[in-house]
mmCIF file of C-alpha atoms in Angstrom:
data_model
loop_
_atom_site.group_PDB
_atom_site.id
_atom_site.type_symbol
_atom_site.label_atom_id
_atom_site.label_comp_id
_atom_site.label_asym_id
_atom_site.label_seq_id
_atom_site.Cartn_x
_atom_site.Cartn_y
_atom_site.Cartn_z
ATOM 1 C CA UNK A 1 33.990 58.137 -154.955
ATOM 2 C CA UNK A 2 33.575 59.733 -151.510
ATOM 3 C CA UNK A 3 32.618 56.693 -149.779
ATOM 4 C CA UNK A 4 36.077 55.835 -150.575
ATOM 5 C CA UNK A 5 36.898 58.411 -147.797
ATOM 6 C CA UNK A 6 33.951 58.363 -145.922
ATOM 7 C CA UNK A 7 32.118 55.061 -146.058
ATOM 8 C CA UNK A 8 29.381 55.668 -143.790
ATOM 9 C CA UNK A 9 27.737 57.033 -146.681
ATOM 10 C CA UNK A 10 27.590 53.384 -147.997
ATOM 11 C CA UNK A 11 26.232 51.677 -144.656
ATOM 12 C CA UNK A 12 22.613 51.165 -144.688
ATOM 13 C CA UNK A 13 19.773 49.012 -143.059
ATOM 14 C CA UNK A 14 16.732 47.877 -144.243
ATOM 15 C CA UNK A 15 13.704 46.689 -142.398
ATOM 16 C CA UNK A 16 10.552 45.165 -143.454
ATOM 17 C CA UNK A 17 9.101 48.656 -144.036
ATOM 18 C CA UNK A 18 11.699 50.998 -143.934
ATOM 19 C CA UNK A 19 15.419 52.133 -145.217
ATOM 20 C CA UNK A 20 18.072 53.885 -142.752
ATOM 21 C CA UNK A 21 20.931 55.732 -143.941
ATOM 22 C CA UNK A 22 22.802 58.936 -144.359
ATOM 23 C CA UNK A 23 20.909 61.468 -146.720
ATOM 24 C CA UNK A 24 22.192 63.375 -149.982
ATOM 25 C CA UNK A 25 21.938 67.155 -149.883
ATOM 26 C CA UNK A 26 18.444 67.095 -151.398
ATOM 27 C CA UNK A 27 17.174 64.429 -149.133
ATOM 28 C CA UNK A 28 18.789 66.151 -146.039
ATOM 29 C CA UNK A 29 16.559 69.362 -147.557
ATOM 30 C CA UNK A 30 13.750 67.279 -147.286
ATOM 31 C CA UNK A 31 14.271 65.895 -143.566
ATOM 32 C CA UNK A 32 14.471 69.539 -142.473
ATOM 33 C CA UNK A 33 11.520 70.452 -144.122
ATOM 34 C CA UNK A 34 9.570 67.730 -142.713
ATOM 35 C CA UNK A 35 10.872 69.017 -139.442
ATOM 36 C CA UNK A 36 9.200 72.372 -139.940
ATOM 37 C CA UNK A 37 5.801 70.664 -140.194
ATOM 38 C CA UNK A 38 5.942 69.573 -136.544
ATOM 39 C CA UNK A 39 7.731 66.496 -134.465
ATOM 40 C CA UNK A 40 5.462 66.764 -131.302
ATOM 41 C CA UNK A 41 1.865 68.301 -130.587
ATOM 42 C CA UNK A 42 1.099 71.415 -128.752
ATOM 43 C CA UNK A 43 1.639 70.603 -124.668
ATOM 44 C CA UNK A 44 4.312 68.073 -125.367
ATOM 45 C CA UNK A 45 7.986 68.230 -124.704
ATOM 46 C CA UNK A 46 9.566 64.896 -125.552
ATOM 47 C CA UNK A 47 13.053 66.527 -125.464
ATOM 48 C CA UNK A 48 15.367 68.786 -123.347
ATOM 49 C CA UNK A 49 15.568 71.039 -126.158
ATOM 50 C CA UNK A 50 12.596 72.957 -127.756
ATOM 51 C CA UNK A 51 14.368 73.063 -131.167
ATOM 52 C CA UNK A 52 11.082 72.287 -133.296
ATOM 53 C CA UNK A 53 9.092 75.139 -131.733
ATOM 54 C CA UNK A 54 11.663 77.712 -133.403
ATOM 55 C CA UNK A 55 10.749 79.708 -136.577
ATOM 56 C CA UNK A 56 10.563 77.365 -139.564
ATOM 57 C CA UNK A 57 13.563 78.302 -140.988
ATOM 58 C CA UNK A 58 15.676 77.799 -137.618
ATOM 59 C CA UNK A 59 14.481 74.438 -137.421
ATOM 60 C CA UNK A 60 15.505 73.367 -140.823
ATOM 61 C CA UNK A 61 18.788 74.927 -140.444
ATOM 62 C CA UNK A 62 19.116 73.166 -137.231
ATOM 63 C CA UNK A 63 18.382 70.055 -138.677
ATOM 64 C CA UNK A 64 20.849 70.583 -141.562
ATOM 65 C CA UNK A 65 23.876 71.567 -139.263
ATOM 66 C CA UNK A 66 23.196 68.970 -136.790
ATOM 67 C CA UNK A 67 23.980 66.571 -139.632
ATOM 68 C CA UNK A 68 27.086 68.171 -140.787
ATOM 69 C CA UNK A 69 28.427 68.703 -137.278
ATOM 70 C CA UNK A 70 28.038 65.048 -136.406
ATOM 71 C CA UNK A 71 30.132 64.134 -139.526
ATOM 72 C CA UNK A 72 32.734 66.597 -138.994
ATOM 73 C CA UNK A 73 33.001 65.735 -135.170
ATOM 74 C CA UNK A 74 33.311 61.941 -135.375
ATOM 75 C CA UNK A 75 36.194 60.169 -134.260
ATOM 76 C CA UNK A 76 36.286 56.330 -133.160
ATOM 77 C CA UNK A 77 36.325 57.433 -129.566
ATOM 78 C CA UNK A 78 33.242 59.503 -129.804
ATOM 79 C CA UNK A 79 30.783 59.452 -132.539
ATOM 80 C CA UNK A 80 27.127 60.049 -133.472
ATOM 81 C CA UNK A 81 25.408 58.572 -136.432
ATOM 82 C CA UNK A 82 22.398 60.150 -137.437
ATOM 83 C CA UNK A 83 20.345 58.257 -139.942
ATOM 84 C CA UNK A 84 17.486 59.362 -141.708
ATOM 85 C CA UNK A 85 14.459 57.020 -141.828
ATOM 86 C CA UNK A 86 13.033 56.178 -145.477
ATOM 87 C CA UNK A 87 9.611 55.115 -146.425
ATOM 88 C CA UNK A 88 9.504 54.252 -150.059
ATOM 89 C CA UNK A 89 12.216 56.605 -150.890
ATOM 90 C CA UNK A 90 11.192 59.474 -148.694
ATOM 91 C CA UNK A 91 12.442 60.621 -145.428
ATOM 92 C CA UNK A 92 9.691 60.222 -142.461
ATOM 93 C CA UNK A 93 12.364 60.884 -139.660
ATOM 94 C CA UNK A 94 15.805 60.414 -137.970
ATOM 95 C CA UNK A 95 17.214 57.587 -135.798
ATOM 96 C CA UNK A 96 20.680 58.436 -133.980
ATOM 97 C CA UNK A 97 22.742 55.925 -132.581
ATOM 98 C CA UNK A 98 25.918 57.272 -130.581
ATOM 99 C CA UNK A 99 28.727 56.097 -128.221
ATOM 100 C CA UNK A 100 31.782 57.312 -126.336
ATOM 101 C CA UNK A 101 34.802 55.019 -125.769
ATOM 102 C CA UNK A 102 33.177 52.158 -127.661
ATOM 103 C CA UNK A 103 35.757 50.222 -128.017
ATOM 104 C CA UNK A 104 36.614 49.958 -123.982
ATOM 105 C CA UNK A 105 32.871 50.241 -123.020
ATOM 106 C CA UNK A 106 30.583 48.749 -125.633
ATOM 107 C CA UNK A 107 27.981 50.686 -124.945
ATOM 108 C CA UNK A 108 25.292 53.010 -127.174
ATOM 109 C CA UNK A 109 22.730 55.575 -127.069
ATOM 110 C CA UNK A 110 20.065 55.929 -129.384
ATOM 111 C CA UNK A 111 17.347 58.865 -129.737
ATOM 112 C CA UNK A 112 14.920 59.915 -132.586
ATOM 113 C CA UNK A 113 12.067 61.775 -133.984
ATOM 114 C CA UNK A 114 9.073 61.277 -136.408
ATOM 115 C CA UNK A 115 7.400 63.852 -138.629
ATOM 116 C CA UNK A 116 3.820 64.140 -136.988
ATOM 117 C CA UNK A 117 2.335 62.467 -140.123
ATOM 118 C CA UNK A 118 4.390 59.266 -139.588
ATOM 119 C CA UNK A 119 3.512 58.768 -135.941
ATOM 120 C CA UNK A 120 1.620 55.934 -134.462
ATOM 121 C CA UNK A 121 2.267 53.587 -137.056
ATOM 122 C CA UNK A 122 4.769 51.175 -135.398
ATOM 123 C CA UNK A 123 7.771 53.163 -137.757
ATOM 124 C CA UNK A 124 9.434 54.095 -134.427
ATOM 125 C CA UNK A 125 9.587 50.702 -132.820
ATOM 126 C CA UNK A 126 11.250 49.459 -136.438
ATOM 127 C CA UNK A 127 13.846 52.319 -136.297
ATOM 128 C CA UNK A 128 14.803 51.439 -132.885
ATOM 129 C CA UNK A 129 14.992 47.725 -133.515
ATOM 130 C CA UNK A 130 17.121 48.510 -136.643
ATOM 131 C CA UNK A 131 19.896 50.260 -134.490
ATOM 132 C CA UNK A 132 20.011 47.639 -131.890
ATOM 133 C CA UNK A 133 20.355 45.061 -134.843
ATOM 134 C CA UNK A 134 23.201 47.241 -135.868
ATOM 135 C CA UNK A 135 24.811 47.701 -132.319
ATOM 136 C CA UNK A 136 24.617 44.074 -131.423
ATOM 137 C CA UNK A 137 25.065 41.810 -134.531
ATOM 138 C CA UNK A 138 27.158 44.212 -136.444
ATOM 139 C CA UNK A 139 29.111 46.069 -134.028
ATOM 140 C CA UNK A 140 29.530 43.653 -130.631
ATOM 141 C CA UNK A 141 27.596 45.941 -128.468
ATOM 142 C CA UNK A 142 27.463 44.781 -124.795
ATOM 143 C CA UNK A 143 24.429 47.182 -123.843
ATOM 144 C CA UNK A 144 22.283 49.687 -125.535
ATOM 145 C CA UNK A 145 20.818 52.490 -123.310
ATOM 146 C CA UNK A 146 18.114 54.939 -123.995
ATOM 147 C CA UNK A 147 15.904 57.573 -121.527
ATOM 148 C CA UNK A 148 12.899 59.049 -121.849
ATOM 149 C CA UNK A 149 10.880 61.809 -119.642
ATOM 150 C CA UNK A 150 8.409 59.780 -117.450
ATOM 151 C CA UNK A 151 5.533 61.165 -119.303
ATOM 152 C CA UNK A 152 6.396 60.090 -122.909
ATOM 153 C CA UNK A 153 4.488 57.254 -123.277
ATOM 154 C CA UNK A 154 5.056 56.684 -127.210
ATOM 155 C CA UNK A 155 9.177 57.051 -126.381
ATOM 156 C CA UNK A 156 8.816 54.284 -123.259
ATOM 157 C CA UNK A 157 6.665 52.175 -124.903
ATOM 158 C CA UNK A 158 8.897 51.654 -127.505
ATOM 159 C CA UNK A 159 11.716 51.068 -125.332
ATOM 160 C CA UNK A 160 9.535 48.200 -123.405
ATOM 161 C CA UNK A 161 8.467 46.647 -126.642
ATOM 162 C CA UNK A 162 11.922 46.290 -128.131
ATOM 163 C CA UNK A 163 13.218 44.685 -124.538
ATOM 164 C CA UNK A 164 14.512 47.311 -122.721
ATOM 165 C CA UNK A 165 14.673 47.471 -119.056
ATOM 166 C CA UNK A 166 14.258 50.220 -116.702
ATOM 167 C CA UNK A 167 17.564 51.421 -115.392
ATOM 168 C CA UNK A 168 16.849 53.894 -112.639
ATOM 169 C CA UNK A 169 15.708 57.550 -112.968
ATOM 170 C CA UNK A 170 17.285 61.110 -113.391
ATOM 171 C CA UNK A 171 16.173 64.527 -112.415
ATOM 172 C CA UNK A 172 17.401 67.859 -114.199
ATOM 173 C CA UNK A 173 15.816 71.528 -113.889
ATOM 174 C CA UNK A 174 14.798 73.085 -117.331
ATOM 175 C CA UNK A 175 13.608 76.498 -117.478
ATOM 176 C CA UNK A 176 13.051 76.070 -113.588
ATOM 177 C CA UNK A 177 11.317 73.316 -113.650
ATOM 178 C CA UNK A 178 12.367 69.703 -112.614
ATOM 179 C CA UNK A 179 11.892 67.234 -115.052
ATOM 180 C CA UNK A 180 12.350 63.263 -114.662
ATOM 181 C CA UNK A 181 14.033 60.935 -116.671
ATOM 182 C CA UNK A 182 13.345 57.279 -117.148
ATOM 183 C CA UNK A 183 16.571 55.395 -118.287
ATOM 184 C CA UNK A 184 16.579 51.778 -119.623
ATOM 185 C CA UNK A 185 19.167 49.394 -120.497
ATOM 186 C CA UNK A 186 19.451 46.510 -122.876
ATOM 187 C CA UNK A 187 22.079 44.019 -122.238
ATOM 188 C CA UNK A 188 23.258 41.694 -125.285
ATOM 189 C CA UNK A 189 21.480 38.754 -123.638
ATOM 190 C CA UNK A 190 18.406 40.697 -123.597
ATOM 191 C CA UNK A 191 18.692 41.191 -127.117
ATOM 192 C CA UNK A 192 19.727 37.957 -128.240
ATOM 193 C CA UNK A 193 16.688 36.330 -126.392
ATOM 194 C CA UNK A 194 13.972 38.146 -128.143
ATOM 195 C CA UNK A 195 12.230 37.333 -131.277
ATOM 196 C CA UNK A 196 13.406 40.049 -133.873
ATOM 197 C CA UNK A 197 12.384 41.043 -137.699
ATOM 198 C CA UNK A 198 14.850 40.226 -140.601
ATOM 199 C CA UNK A 199 17.271 43.334 -141.183
ATOM 200 C CA UNK A 200 19.724 43.867 -143.946
ATOM 201 C CA UNK A 201 23.022 45.685 -143.399
ATOM 202 C CA UNK A 202 24.845 46.892 -146.237
ATOM 203 C CA UNK A 203 28.383 48.531 -146.478
ATOM 204 C CA UNK A 204 29.323 47.992 -142.744
ATOM 205 C CA UNK A 205 32.444 45.936 -143.768
ATOM 206 C CA UNK A 206 34.020 49.106 -145.072
ATOM 207 C CA UNK A 207 33.459 51.251 -141.649
ATOM 208 C CA UNK A 208 33.555 48.945 -138.689
ATOM 209 C CA UNK A 209 36.753 50.432 -137.699
ATOM 210 C CA UNK A 210 35.482 54.323 -137.639
ATOM 211 C CA UNK A 211 33.204 52.749 -134.844
ATOM 212 C CA UNK A 212 35.998 51.671 -132.810
ATOM 213 C CA UNK A 213 34.292 47.992 -133.161
ATOM 214 C CA UNK A 214 37.436 46.080 -134.551
ATOM 215 C CA UNK A 215 38.405 44.256 -131.464
ATOM 216 C CA UNK A 216 34.859 43.429 -130.236
ATOM 217 C CA UNK A 217 32.930 39.904 -130.894
ATOM 218 C CA UNK A 218 30.229 40.296 -133.513
ATOM 219 C CA UNK A 219 27.106 37.873 -134.758
ATOM 220 C CA UNK A 220 23.744 37.450 -133.220
#
């Protein structure tokens, strides 16, 4: 079985309503088609790139290539895990967790998107909480980082709700315009001190080494 050589395919997180795992090819195609129906509304810009505004074929192809690229570029020193988020067995979005030099720094970052029809229902909060559980409880992370443009109220709301603390700002020029990003940071103690829903993680033991997590403490 392919999971023997790529054990991340057996990794999953179950939340009260959702499942996060890597998709098979048919599910990846469905996720790509979901992205073509919209990820944010006209006039919004939650990401540095305007990838969701490209022609539908390019959007779908980009989603597929992103998943393949991240799998092919994976090393224990530099990895990005792009979960597909499933509701009742159907893809509704993607939740990424990534790190560089995790064995030394113990820090992870996250990013996500949801199809427009699935926004405003609390799924974004549930997805983020799920990968925080993976990071802190299963991989032994010391910190989790996130960042959002200062006008992205929904993303900032998720960060505050799950317990991140402000960690300064960043200013960038994009297409000749200055964009201000609010950075957030959560420590292991911040995460441990908050009430959290129940999560079930499967398949983690077979792939800890791939995350560079072998020497880090685990547990809640």
